[in-house]
Coordinates of C-alpha atoms in Angstrom, one line a residue:
Chain A
M1 CA 82.6 118.9 126.5
G2 CA 81.0 117.5 129.4
E3 CA 79.0 115.4 126.8
I4 CA 81.8 115.0 124.8
I5 CA 83.5 113.4 128.2
R6 CA 80.0 111.5 128.8
V7 CA 79.9 110.0 125.7
G8 CA 83.6 109.0 125.0
S9 CA 83.6 107.3 128.7
M10 CA 80.6 105.3 127.5
L11 CA 82.7 104.3 124.2
M12 CA 85.2 103.5 126.6
L13 CA 83.3 101.5 128.7
V14 CA 82.2 99.0 125.8
A15 CA 85.5 98.7 124.4
A16 CA 87.1 97.7 127.9
I17 CA 84.4 95.3 128.8
A18 CA 85.0 93.6 125.2
A19 CA 89.2 93.5 125.7
V20 CA 88.2 91.9 128.8
A21 CA 85.7 89.0 127.9
L22 CA 88.0 88.5 124.7
G23 CA 91.0 88.6 126.6
Y24 CA 89.4 85.6 128.9
V25 CA 87.9 83.8 126.3
N26 CA 91.5 83.8 124.6
S27 CA 92.9 82.2 127.2
V28 CA 90.7 79.9 127.4
T29 CA 91.1 78.6 123.7
S30 CA 94.6 79.6 122.7
P31 CA 96.1 76.1 124.6
I32 CA 93.3 74.5 122.9
I33 CA 94.6 75.8 119.5
A34 CA 98.4 75.1 120.7
E35 CA 97.4 71.4 121.6
Q36 CA 95.2 71.0 118.6
K37 CA 97.9 72.1 116.2
E38 CA 100.4 69.7 117.6
Q39 CA 98.0 67.3 117.6
A40 CA 97.4 67.8 113.8
K41 CA 100.9 67.7 112.8
L42 CA 101.6 64.5 114.9
D43 CA 98.8 62.6 113.4
A44 CA 99.7 63.3 110.1
M45 CA 103.6 62.4 110.8
I46 CA 102.0 59.2 112.1
D47 CA 100.1 58.9 108.7
V48 CA 102.7 60.0 106.2
A49 CA 105.9 57.6 108.3
G50 CA 103.3 54.6 108.2
S51 CA 104.5 54.2 104.3
L52 CA 108.1 54.0 105.5
A53 CA 107.5 50.7 107.7
S54 CA 104.3 49.3 109.6
G55 CA 104.6 48.5 113.1
E56 CA 106.4 50.7 116.2
L57 CA 108.0 54.0 114.8
M58 CA 109.8 56.4 117.0
F59 CA 110.5 60.2 115.9
D60 CA 113.5 62.3 116.4
S61 CA 114.1 65.3 115.6
L62 CA 117.5 65.9 113.5
S63 CA 119.7 68.5 113.6
V64 CA 121.9 68.8 110.6
P65 CA 124.9 71.0 110.6
D66 CA 125.2 72.6 107.1
L67 CA 121.5 72.0 106.1
A68 CA 120.7 74.8 103.6
N69 CA 117.2 76.1 104.3
P70 CA 115.5 75.9 100.7
Y71 CA 112.1 77.7 102.3
A72 CA 113.7 81.2 103.2
E73 CA 111.8 82.7 100.9
V74 CA 108.4 82.0 102.4
D75 CA 109.7 82.8 105.6
E76 CA 109.6 79.0 106.7
T77 CA 112.5 76.8 107.4
L78 CA 113.5 73.3 106.5
A79 CA 113.4 70.9 109.5
V80 CA 114.1 67.1 109.7
V81 CA 112.8 64.5 112.0
S82 CA 114.4 61.1 111.7
V83 CA 112.0 57.4 111.8
N84 CA 113.2 54.8 113.4
D85 CA 112.1 51.3 113.9
S86 CA 111.8 49.9 117.4
A87 CA 115.1 48.7 117.3
G88 CA 116.7 51.9 116.7
V89 CA 117.8 51.6 112.7
E90 CA 116.9 54.5 110.6
L91 CA 114.3 53.8 108.4
G92 CA 114.0 57.5 106.3
Y93 CA 113.0 61.2 107.3
L94 CA 110.4 63.5 107.3
F95 CA 110.2 66.6 106.4
V96 CA 107.3 69.9 105.3
A97 CA 107.8 71.5 102.0
Y98 CA 106.5 74.8 101.3
G99 CA 105.9 76.2 98.1
K100 CA 104.3 79.4 97.1
G101 CA 101.3 78.8 95.1
Y102 CA 98.6 80.8 93.3
S103 CA 96.9 81.7 96.5
S104 CA 98.6 80.7 99.6
T105 CA 101.7 78.9 100.5
V106 CA 101.0 75.2 100.0
Q107 CA 102.4 72.9 103.1
T108 CA 103.6 69.1 102.3
M109 CA 104.9 66.7 104.4
I110 CA 107.0 64.1 103.0
A111 CA 108.8 60.8 103.7
V112 CA 111.3 59.8 102.2
N113 CA 113.6 56.6 102.9
T114 CA 117.3 56.3 103.4
A115 CA 118.0 55.6 99.8
G116 CA 116.0 59.0 98.9
T117 CA 113.3 57.6 97.4
L118 CA 109.8 59.4 98.0
T119 CA 107.3 57.1 100.1
G120 CA 104.7 59.3 101.2
N121 CA 102.9 62.8 101.6
T122 CA 99.7 64.8 102.7
V123 CA 98.9 68.1 102.2
L124 CA 98.8 70.0 105.7
Y125 CA 97.9 73.6 104.4
Q126 CA 96.8 75.1 101.6
Q127 CA 94.5 77.9 100.8
E128 CA 94.3 77.2 97.0
T129 CA 91.3 78.3 94.8
P130 CA 88.2 76.0 95.1
G131 CA 87.7 73.5 92.3
L132 CA 91.3 73.9 90.8
G133 CA 94.4 74.3 92.6
A134 CA 92.5 73.1 96.0
N135 CA 92.6 69.8 94.5
V136 CA 96.0 69.1 95.8
S137 CA 94.5 68.1 98.9
N138 CA 92.9 65.1 96.7
P139 CA 95.9 62.8 96.7
A140 CA 94.5 61.0 93.4
R141 CA 94.7 64.0 91.5
F142 CA 98.3 64.4 91.8
L143 CA 100.5 64.0 94.9
Y144 CA 100.1 60.1 94.0
Q145 CA 102.4 60.4 91.2
F146 CA 105.0 61.1 93.9
D147 CA 105.8 57.7 95.2
G148 CA 108.6 56.0 94.7
L149 CA 110.3 59.0 92.6
N150 CA 113.6 60.6 93.7
A151 CA 114.6 64.2 93.3
S152 CA 115.7 64.0 90.0
S153 CA 112.3 63.0 88.5
L154 CA 110.3 65.3 90.8
L155 CA 109.6 67.7 87.7
L156 CA 106.2 68.6 85.9
S157 CA 105.7 67.5 82.0
K158 CA 105.7 71.1 81.1
D159 CA 109.1 71.7 82.8
G160 CA 110.4 68.8 81.2
G161 CA 109.8 65.6 83.3
D162 CA 106.8 63.0 83.5
L163 CA 104.5 64.3 86.5
D164 CA 101.2 65.6 85.5
A165 CA 99.8 68.7 86.4
I166 CA 96.5 69.3 88.2
T167 CA 94.5 70.2 85.0
G168 CA 94.2 74.4 85.0
S169 CA 96.6 74.5 88.2
T170 CA 99.8 74.2 86.7
I171 CA 101.0 77.0 89.4
T172 CA 100.0 74.9 92.8
S173 CA 101.2 71.4 91.0
R174 CA 104.7 73.1 90.3
A175 CA 105.2 74.8 93.4
V176 CA 104.7 71.5 95.6
T177 CA 106.6 69.7 93.1
N178 CA 109.7 72.4 93.3
S179 CA 109.4 72.8 97.4
V180 CA 109.6 69.1 97.7
R181 CA 112.4 68.8 95.1
N182 CA 114.3 71.5 96.9
G183 CA 114.0 70.3 100.6
L184 CA 115.3 67.1 99.0
D185 CA 117.8 68.7 97.2
A186 CA 119.1 70.3 100.3
L187 CA 118.8 66.9 102.3
S188 CA 121.2 65.4 100.0
A189 CA 123.6 68.6 99.6
A190 CA 124.0 68.0 103.8
G191 CA 124.6 64.1 103.1
I192 CA 121.8 62.7 104.8
I193 CA 120.3 61.0 101.8
P194 CA 122.5 60.2 98.7
V195 CA 122.4 62.4 96.0
S196 CA 119.6 61.0 93.2
G197 CA 120.2 59.4 89.7
G198 CA 123.1 60.1 89.2
A199 CA 122.1 62.5 86.3
Q200 CA 123.2 65.4 88.1
Chain B
M1 CA 53.6 92.3 115.4
S2 CA 54.0 88.7 117.0
I3 CA 57.5 87.0 117.8
A4 CA 56.8 84.4 114.9
Q5 CA 56.4 86.6 112.3
D6 CA 59.7 88.5 113.4
F7 CA 61.2 85.4 113.0
S8 CA 59.9 84.3 109.9
R9 CA 60.1 87.5 108.1
G10 CA 63.9 87.1 107.5
I11 CA 64.0 83.7 106.1
M12 CA 61.8 84.4 103.0
R13 CA 59.8 87.0 103.0
E14 CA 62.4 90.0 103.7
N15 CA 65.7 87.6 103.1
P16 CA 68.6 89.5 103.8
V17 CA 70.4 88.2 100.2
F18 CA 67.6 87.7 98.1
K19 CA 65.6 90.6 98.8
Q20 CA 67.7 93.2 100.1
A21 CA 70.9 92.0 98.4
L22 CA 73.0 92.4 101.8
G23 CA 76.1 90.6 102.8
M24 CA 76.8 89.7 99.3
C25 CA 81.2 89.4 99.9
P26 CA 80.8 86.6 102.2
F27 CA 77.7 85.0 100.2
L28 CA 79.6 85.1 97.2
A29 CA 83.1 83.8 98.5
V30 CA 82.3 81.0 100.5
T31 CA 79.6 78.9 98.4
T32 CA 81.9 77.1 96.6
S33 CA 81.0 74.2 98.9
V34 CA 77.8 73.0 101.3
E35 CA 79.6 73.0 104.4
N36 CA 81.6 76.3 104.1
A37 CA 78.0 77.7 103.4
L38 CA 76.7 76.0 106.5
G39 CA 79.5 77.4 108.8
M40 CA 79.5 80.4 107.4
G41 CA 76.0 80.6 108.4
A42 CA 76.3 79.3 111.5
A43 CA 79.0 81.7 112.8
A44 CA 76.6 84.6 111.5
T45 CA 73.9 83.8 112.7
F46 CA 75.6 83.6 116.2
V47 CA 77.0 87.1 115.6
L48 CA 73.8 88.4 114.9
V49 CA 71.5 86.7 117.5
F50 CA 74.1 87.9 120.4
S51 CA 74.4 91.4 118.6
N52 CA 71.1 91.9 118.0
F53 CA 70.6 91.0 121.9
L54 CA 73.0 92.9 123.3
V55 CA 72.4 96.3 121.2
S56 CA 68.4 95.8 122.4
L57 CA 69.5 95.3 125.9
F58 CA 71.2 98.6 126.0
R59 CA 69.5 100.2 123.3
K60 CA 68.3 103.2 126.3
V61 CA 71.9 103.3 127.5
I62 CA 74.0 103.9 124.7
P63 CA 74.2 107.6 124.0
S64 CA 73.0 107.7 120.4
K65 CA 75.7 109.8 118.9
V66 CA 78.2 106.6 119.4
R67 CA 75.7 104.1 118.8
I68 CA 77.3 103.1 115.4
P69 CA 80.6 102.8 116.7
S70 CA 79.5 101.0 120.3
Y71 CA 77.7 98.8 117.6
I72 CA 80.6 97.5 116.1
V73 CA 82.7 97.0 119.1
I74 CA 80.0 94.7 120.1
I75 CA 79.9 92.9 116.9
A76 CA 83.9 92.6 116.6
T77 CA 83.9 91.5 119.6
F78 CA 81.5 88.5 119.1
V79 CA 83.1 87.9 116.2
T80 CA 86.5 87.5 117.4
L81 CA 84.5 85.1 120.0
V82 CA 83.5 82.8 116.8
D83 CA 87.1 83.1 115.3
L84 CA 88.7 81.9 118.5
L85 CA 85.8 79.2 119.2
M86 CA 86.2 78.0 115.9
N87 CA 89.8 78.1 115.7
A88 CA 89.9 75.9 118.7
Y89 CA 87.2 73.2 117.9
L90 CA 86.6 73.4 114.1
P91 CA 90.0 73.7 112.5
A92 CA 89.1 72.5 109.1
L93 CA 86.3 74.6 108.9
H94 CA 88.2 77.6 110.4
S95 CA 91.1 77.2 107.9
S96 CA 88.8 77.0 105.1
L97 CA 86.6 80.2 105.7
G98 CA 89.9 82.0 106.3
I99 CA 89.8 85.6 106.1
F100 CA 85.5 85.8 105.9
I101 CA 85.2 85.1 109.6
P102 CA 86.9 88.5 111.0
L103 CA 85.1 90.1 107.8
I104 CA 81.6 88.9 109.3
V105 CA 82.0 92.5 111.4
V106 CA 82.0 94.2 108.0
N107 CA 78.8 92.4 107.1
C108 CA 75.8 94.5 106.5
I109 CA 73.3 92.5 107.4
I110 CA 74.7 92.4 111.1
L111 CA 75.1 96.5 111.7
G112 CA 71.7 96.9 109.4
R113 CA 69.7 94.4 111.7
A114 CA 71.4 96.4 115.1
E115 CA 70.5 99.9 113.5
G116 CA 67.3 98.7 111.7
F117 CA 65.6 96.5 114.0
A118 CA 67.3 95.5 117.4
N119 CA 68.0 99.5 118.4
K120 CA 64.3 100.2 118.4
N121 CA 62.5 96.9 119.5
K122 CA 62.3 94.8 122.7
V123 CA 64.9 92.3 123.6
L124 CA 62.9 88.8 122.8
P125 CA 62.2 90.4 119.1
S126 CA 65.4 91.5 118.2
I127 CA 66.6 87.7 119.2
A128 CA 63.9 86.4 117.3
D129 CA 64.7 88.7 114.6
G130 CA 68.5 87.8 114.6
I131 CA 67.1 84.0 114.2
G132 CA 65.4 84.6 111.3
M133 CA 67.7 86.9 109.7
G134 CA 70.5 84.4 110.3
L135 CA 68.4 81.1 109.0
G136 CA 67.3 83.4 106.0
F137 CA 71.2 84.1 105.5
T138 CA 72.1 80.6 105.8
L139 CA 69.4 79.2 103.4
A140 CA 70.4 81.7 100.9
M141 CA 73.9 80.4 101.0
V142 CA 72.9 76.5 100.9
I143 CA 70.9 77.2 97.8
M144 CA 73.7 78.9 95.9
A145 CA 76.3 76.5 97.1
T146 CA 74.1 73.4 96.1
F147 CA 74.2 74.6 92.4
R148 CA 78.3 75.7 92.7
E149 CA 78.9 72.2 94.4
I150 CA 76.7 69.6 92.5
L151 CA 77.8 71.6 89.2
G152 CA 81.2 72.3 89.9
N153 CA 82.6 69.5 92.1
G154 CA 79.5 66.9 91.3
S155 CA 79.2 66.3 95.0
W156 CA 76.7 67.7 97.6
L157 CA 78.2 68.2 101.3
G158 CA 81.0 66.0 99.9
F159 CA 79.1 63.2 98.9
N160 CA 79.5 62.2 95.5
L161 CA 76.6 62.9 93.4
L162 CA 77.5 62.5 89.9
G163 CA 80.2 59.9 89.8
E164 CA 84.0 59.8 89.4
S165 CA 83.9 60.5 85.4
Y166 CA 81.8 63.9 86.0
Q167 CA 84.1 65.0 88.7
N168 CA 87.2 64.6 86.3
Q169 CA 86.1 66.9 84.1
P170 CA 83.1 69.2 86.0
M171 CA 81.3 72.3 84.8
L172 CA 84.3 74.2 86.6
I173 CA 83.0 77.8 86.1
A174 CA 80.4 77.5 88.7
I175 CA 82.7 76.9 91.4
L176 CA 85.4 79.5 90.0
A177 CA 84.6 83.6 90.8
P178 CA 82.4 84.5 87.5
G179 CA 80.5 81.2 88.3
A180 CA 79.2 82.9 92.1
F181 CA 78.1 86.4 89.7
I182 CA 76.5 84.5 86.6
L183 CA 74.3 82.1 89.1
M184 CA 73.5 84.7 91.6
A185 CA 72.0 86.5 88.5
F186 CA 69.5 83.6 87.1
I187 CA 68.4 83.3 90.8
L188 CA 67.9 86.9 91.2
G189 CA 66.2 87.2 88.1
F190 CA 64.1 84.1 89.0
F191 CA 62.9 85.8 92.2
N192 CA 61.7 88.9 89.7
I193 CA 59.7 86.4 87.3
M194 CA 58.3 85.1 90.9
E195 CA 57.0 88.2 92.3
K196 CA 55.4 89.5 88.8
R197 CA 53.4 85.9 88.5
K198 CA 52.3 86.6 92.5
R199 CA 51.8 90.5 91.3
G200 CA 50.0 89.2 88.0
G201 CA 47.8 86.5 89.6
A202 CA 46.7 89.0 92.3
R203 CA 45.0 90.9 89.7
Chain C
M1 CA 105.1 112.2 99.3
I2 CA 106.9 109.7 101.1
N3 CA 110.1 111.5 103.0
S4 CA 113.0 110.1 103.3
M5 CA 112.7 109.3 106.7
L6 CA 109.7 107.1 106.5
M7 CA 111.4 105.5 103.5
S8 CA 113.9 103.9 105.9
V9 CA 111.3 102.7 108.1
I10 CA 109.5 100.8 105.2
I11 CA 112.4 99.6 103.8
A12 CA 113.9 97.6 107.1
A13 CA 112.4 94.1 106.9
P14 CA 109.7 93.8 110.0
D15 CA 111.7 91.5 112.3
G16 CA 114.8 93.9 112.3
G17 CA 116.8 91.5 109.5
E18 CA 118.3 93.1 106.5
P19 CA 116.8 95.5 104.6
S20 CA 114.8 93.3 101.5
F21 CA 112.8 95.2 98.8
S22 CA 113.1 93.6 96.0
I23 CA 111.6 95.4 92.5
A24 CA 110.5 92.1 91.5
K25 CA 108.5 91.2 94.3
M26 CA 107.0 94.6 94.3
M27 CA 105.9 93.9 90.6
A28 CA 104.5 90.6 91.4
I29 CA 102.4 91.9 94.7
I30 CA 101.0 94.7 92.2
V31 CA 100.2 92.4 89.5
S32 CA 98.5 90.1 91.7
A33 CA 96.6 92.7 93.5
I34 CA 95.0 94.5 90.1
F35 CA 94.9 91.5 88.3
I36 CA 95.2 88.2 88.9
N37 CA 93.5 88.6 92.3
N38 CA 91.6 91.4 91.6
Y39 CA 89.8 91.9 95.0
V40 CA 86.4 92.6 93.4
L41 CA 86.3 89.8 90.9
S42 CA 88.2 87.2 92.2
R43 CA 88.7 87.3 95.9
F44 CA 84.9 88.9 96.4
L45 CA 85.9 92.0 98.6
G46 CA 83.9 95.2 98.5
I47 CA 80.9 93.9 96.2
C48 CA 78.2 96.3 98.4
P49 CA 79.9 99.5 96.9
F50 CA 80.8 97.9 93.4
L51 CA 77.4 96.9 92.8
G52 CA 75.9 100.6 94.8
V53 CA 78.0 103.1 93.5
S54 CA 78.5 101.4 89.6
K55 CA 75.7 103.0 88.0
Q56 CA 77.8 106.0 86.8
L57 CA 81.1 106.9 85.6
D58 CA 81.9 109.8 87.8
S59 CA 81.1 108.4 90.8
A60 CA 82.7 105.2 90.5
V61 CA 86.0 107.3 89.6
G62 CA 85.2 109.2 93.3
M63 CA 84.5 106.4 95.2
G64 CA 87.5 104.3 93.6
A65 CA 89.7 107.7 95.1
A66 CA 88.3 107.5 98.2
V67 CA 88.9 104.0 98.4
V68 CA 92.7 104.0 98.1
F69 CA 93.2 107.0 100.0
V70 CA 91.4 105.3 103.3
M71 CA 93.1 102.2 102.2
V72 CA 96.6 103.1 102.5
L73 CA 96.2 105.4 105.6
A74 CA 94.1 102.0 107.0
T75 CA 97.1 99.9 106.3
L76 CA 99.4 101.9 107.7
G77 CA 97.6 102.4 110.8
S78 CA 97.0 98.7 111.2
W79 CA 100.5 97.1 110.5
L80 CA 101.9 99.8 113.0
V81 CA 99.4 98.6 115.0
Y82 CA 99.6 94.9 114.8
H83 CA 103.5 94.7 114.9
H84 CA 103.9 97.6 117.7
V85 CA 101.2 97.1 120.0
L86 CA 99.3 93.9 119.5
V87 CA 102.4 91.4 119.1
P88 CA 104.5 92.5 121.8
Y89 CA 101.7 92.3 124.3
G90 CA 100.7 88.9 122.9
M91 CA 97.3 90.3 122.1
E92 CA 96.9 89.1 118.7
Y93 CA 93.5 88.1 119.4
L94 CA 91.9 91.8 119.5
R95 CA 93.4 92.2 115.7
T96 CA 89.7 92.3 114.3
I97 CA 88.4 94.9 116.8
S98 CA 91.0 97.3 116.3
F99 CA 91.0 97.1 113.1
I100 CA 88.1 98.2 112.8
I101 CA 88.0 100.7 115.4
I102 CA 91.0 102.1 113.4
I103 CA 89.4 102.2 110.1
A104 CA 86.2 103.6 111.6
S105 CA 88.0 106.2 113.4
L106 CA 90.5 107.2 110.2
V107 CA 87.3 107.7 108.1
Q108 CA 85.7 109.9 110.4
L109 CA 88.9 111.7 110.9
V110 CA 89.7 112.0 107.1
E111 CA 86.3 113.2 106.7
M112 CA 86.8 116.4 109.3
I113 CA 90.2 117.1 107.9
L114 CA 89.1 117.4 104.3
Q115 CA 86.0 119.3 105.2
K116 CA 88.3 121.6 107.1
F117 CA 91.2 122.2 104.6
S118 CA 90.1 121.0 101.1
P119 CA 86.3 121.8 100.6
A120 CA 86.7 120.9 96.9
L121 CA 88.1 117.4 98.0
Y122 CA 85.7 116.9 100.5
D123 CA 82.7 117.9 97.6
A124 CA 83.9 115.2 95.4
L125 CA 85.0 112.8 97.8
G126 CA 82.8 113.2 101.1
I127 CA 79.5 111.5 100.4
F128 CA 81.1 108.3 99.8
L129 CA 83.4 108.3 102.7
P130 CA 81.0 107.1 105.6
L131 CA 80.1 103.7 103.3
I132 CA 83.8 102.7 103.6
T133 CA 84.0 101.8 107.1
T134 CA 81.9 99.2 106.0
N135 CA 83.5 98.7 102.4
C136 CA 84.9 94.6 103.4
A137 CA 87.6 95.3 100.9
I138 CA 89.2 97.9 103.5
L139 CA 89.2 95.4 106.7
G140 CA 90.0 93.0 103.7
V141 CA 93.5 94.3 102.5
A142 CA 94.4 95.3 106.3
V143 CA 94.0 91.7 107.1
L144 CA 95.6 90.1 104.3
N145 CA 98.6 92.2 104.8
I146 CA 98.9 90.1 108.4
D147 CA 98.1 86.8 107.1
D148 CA 100.8 86.7 104.3
K149 CA 103.2 88.3 106.5
L150 CA 104.3 91.4 104.4
S151 CA 106.8 93.8 105.5
L152 CA 105.3 97.4 105.5
G153 CA 106.9 98.6 102.3
Y154 CA 104.9 95.5 100.6
S155 CA 102.0 96.0 102.7
L156 CA 101.3 99.9 100.9
V157 CA 102.3 98.7 97.9
N158 CA 99.9 95.8 98.0
S159 CA 97.1 98.0 99.5
V160 CA 97.4 100.7 96.5
A161 CA 97.4 98.3 94.2
A162 CA 94.5 96.8 95.6
G163 CA 92.7 100.1 95.6
I164 CA 93.6 100.5 92.4
G165 CA 92.4 97.3 91.0
F166 CA 89.2 98.2 93.2
T167 CA 88.7 101.3 91.3
L168 CA 89.4 99.4 87.9
A169 CA 86.5 97.3 88.7
L170 CA 84.3 99.8 89.6
V171 CA 85.2 102.1 86.7
L172 CA 84.7 99.2 83.9
M173 CA 81.4 98.3 85.6
A174 CA 80.2 101.8 85.7
G175 CA 81.2 102.1 82.0
L176 CA 79.4 99.1 81.0
R177 CA 76.2 99.8 83.0
E178 CA 75.8 103.2 81.5
R179 CA 75.8 101.4 77.9
M180 CA 73.5 99.2 79.4
E181 CA 70.8 102.0 80.0
T182 CA 69.4 102.2 76.6
A183 CA 69.7 97.9 75.8
D184 CA 66.8 96.2 75.5
V185 CA 67.1 93.3 78.4
P186 CA 64.0 90.9 79.3
E187 CA 62.4 92.3 82.0
A188 CA 63.3 89.6 84.9
L189 CA 67.1 90.5 84.2
R190 CA 66.8 94.2 84.5
G191 CA 68.4 96.0 87.5
L192 CA 70.6 94.1 90.0
P193 CA 70.7 90.4 88.1
L194 CA 72.1 92.2 84.7
A195 CA 74.5 93.7 86.6
F196 CA 75.7 90.2 88.2
L197 CA 75.7 88.8 84.6
I198 CA 78.0 92.1 84.0
A199 CA 80.7 91.3 86.7
G200 CA 80.2 87.6 85.5
A201 CA 82.1 88.6 82.3
M202 CA 84.4 90.7 83.9
S203 CA 85.1 88.2 86.1
I204 CA 85.4 85.8 83.3
A205 CA 88.3 88.2 81.5
F206 CA 90.1 88.4 84.7
L207 CA 90.5 84.9 85.3
G208 CA 92.5 85.0 82.1
F209 CA 95.3 87.0 83.8
A210 CA 95.9 83.9 85.8
G211 CA 98.2 83.1 83.5
L212 CA 100.6 86.2 84.5
G213 CA 100.7 84.4 88.1
G214 CA 104.3 82.4 86.7

């Protein structure tokens, strides 16, 4: 019995030292991790918003009553940031689209002008298959096609539209395309941008 | 055995991947690019060196009945350390290695060296052994990733080698899951032939 | 097996929201874990036992059963500890260390209980249990359940399906390897290289399931 207590307390001691050491490291790294996530997001915002206008831009988070959340299925929410020039004139909006891809939820930051036309985008996060869906991060493979489109023309050619999916990665391409379109539809339903195309 | 031998053994003669077939899961999973291979190699080497160091340092204190759980706790601690540090300072690499960072805990190379070497040897040889085995693991992953990234993406460490036209129609299978298994079969087959030649030559 | 009280806990959403358990999502998880993202052939989890215990069909079935068993228990334990101990106290960084301790002690516990109460089952599964602690598919499924933000119900479904997927790959592999015993294989490829080639061929076949993802 004494043996078990001795051995058990030894193991407890090892675990306790480990927990304390990790607690310390965590207290050091967690603010860095949080700050660096913020910074990455801010960099992406500045980068994508640059497609709306050059020069000094101002960001303001937009609170919209009656904004539907098209991303509830993947446990995310639609948040809109308005982009203004230095005189305070509204140029367009930024939002992050979340789409369930092949093996991850692909997050794409989107810039749209006040007329509802897409001007810029960048993939913030994806864990898709290397060599296939992961190519979505390379703008020249897929997302270059988005610029200048509006919600009504965001459809893959396989779904009756004009966008060419990444070879072998229809699921990823469709996830991004549909998530962006759903985001735009939510914005126009809330009256932020005009309903696109007149087709609907 | 000298420290130099402890160090060099893991790199080629007893290479954990090619000669002992250990650590297969991360080896097959993260070798889609050379950058990932280097990142995983560095992370595993870090854990390996420090776990070998601590296990060796406390080898006379830890009761043998609970040594395996103690080793696992020690290894898990350093894995979490790497996880936190990588997330803070190398976020892009952290996100592309993903789940395979926490899974370093169950990498059989690390527990294998703790139980098979550090447990019975002094501190300095244990550290040398950890560095050697870690480098051997890294080297094996870089070799594999070189094949997979060049064939499957036309690039090496991100540099475009084979031009735009190849990158648009690469030999995709190499970078996908089946390519990992098939390339590994040929690499092991190559080592078998080399071994046979060596034995044949000695005769 | 699951009594009604436990069932109601399982169906409740993790953050106390409305109960959400759709058959469609459940089927999607099952098909994904067994075929599309098979833990062995596409995610590369559990390769060591996949290569080590796939020489004979009997032992492959035994190992598969033991993995499914431990996987479900490990998922239950790790999910509860993560969401009811680590998250409330802001100690998410202890995830890896606590999960591996849970798995190691579960394996030990299962071994002791089986030995005492069901010697027949212990004889069948016992020799595989010590190997399971270092089977990365177990820790992998526990971590992925958290990363994918699955509720407890879906996590359990996912772990059963992942275990079945593992067993399927293992049994297929064992069947193929038993047949290859008598084949005339080039000398350099005998043994492990051949096992990798077979795994590669199976992985190509499983790649064909990708279209099911819809």
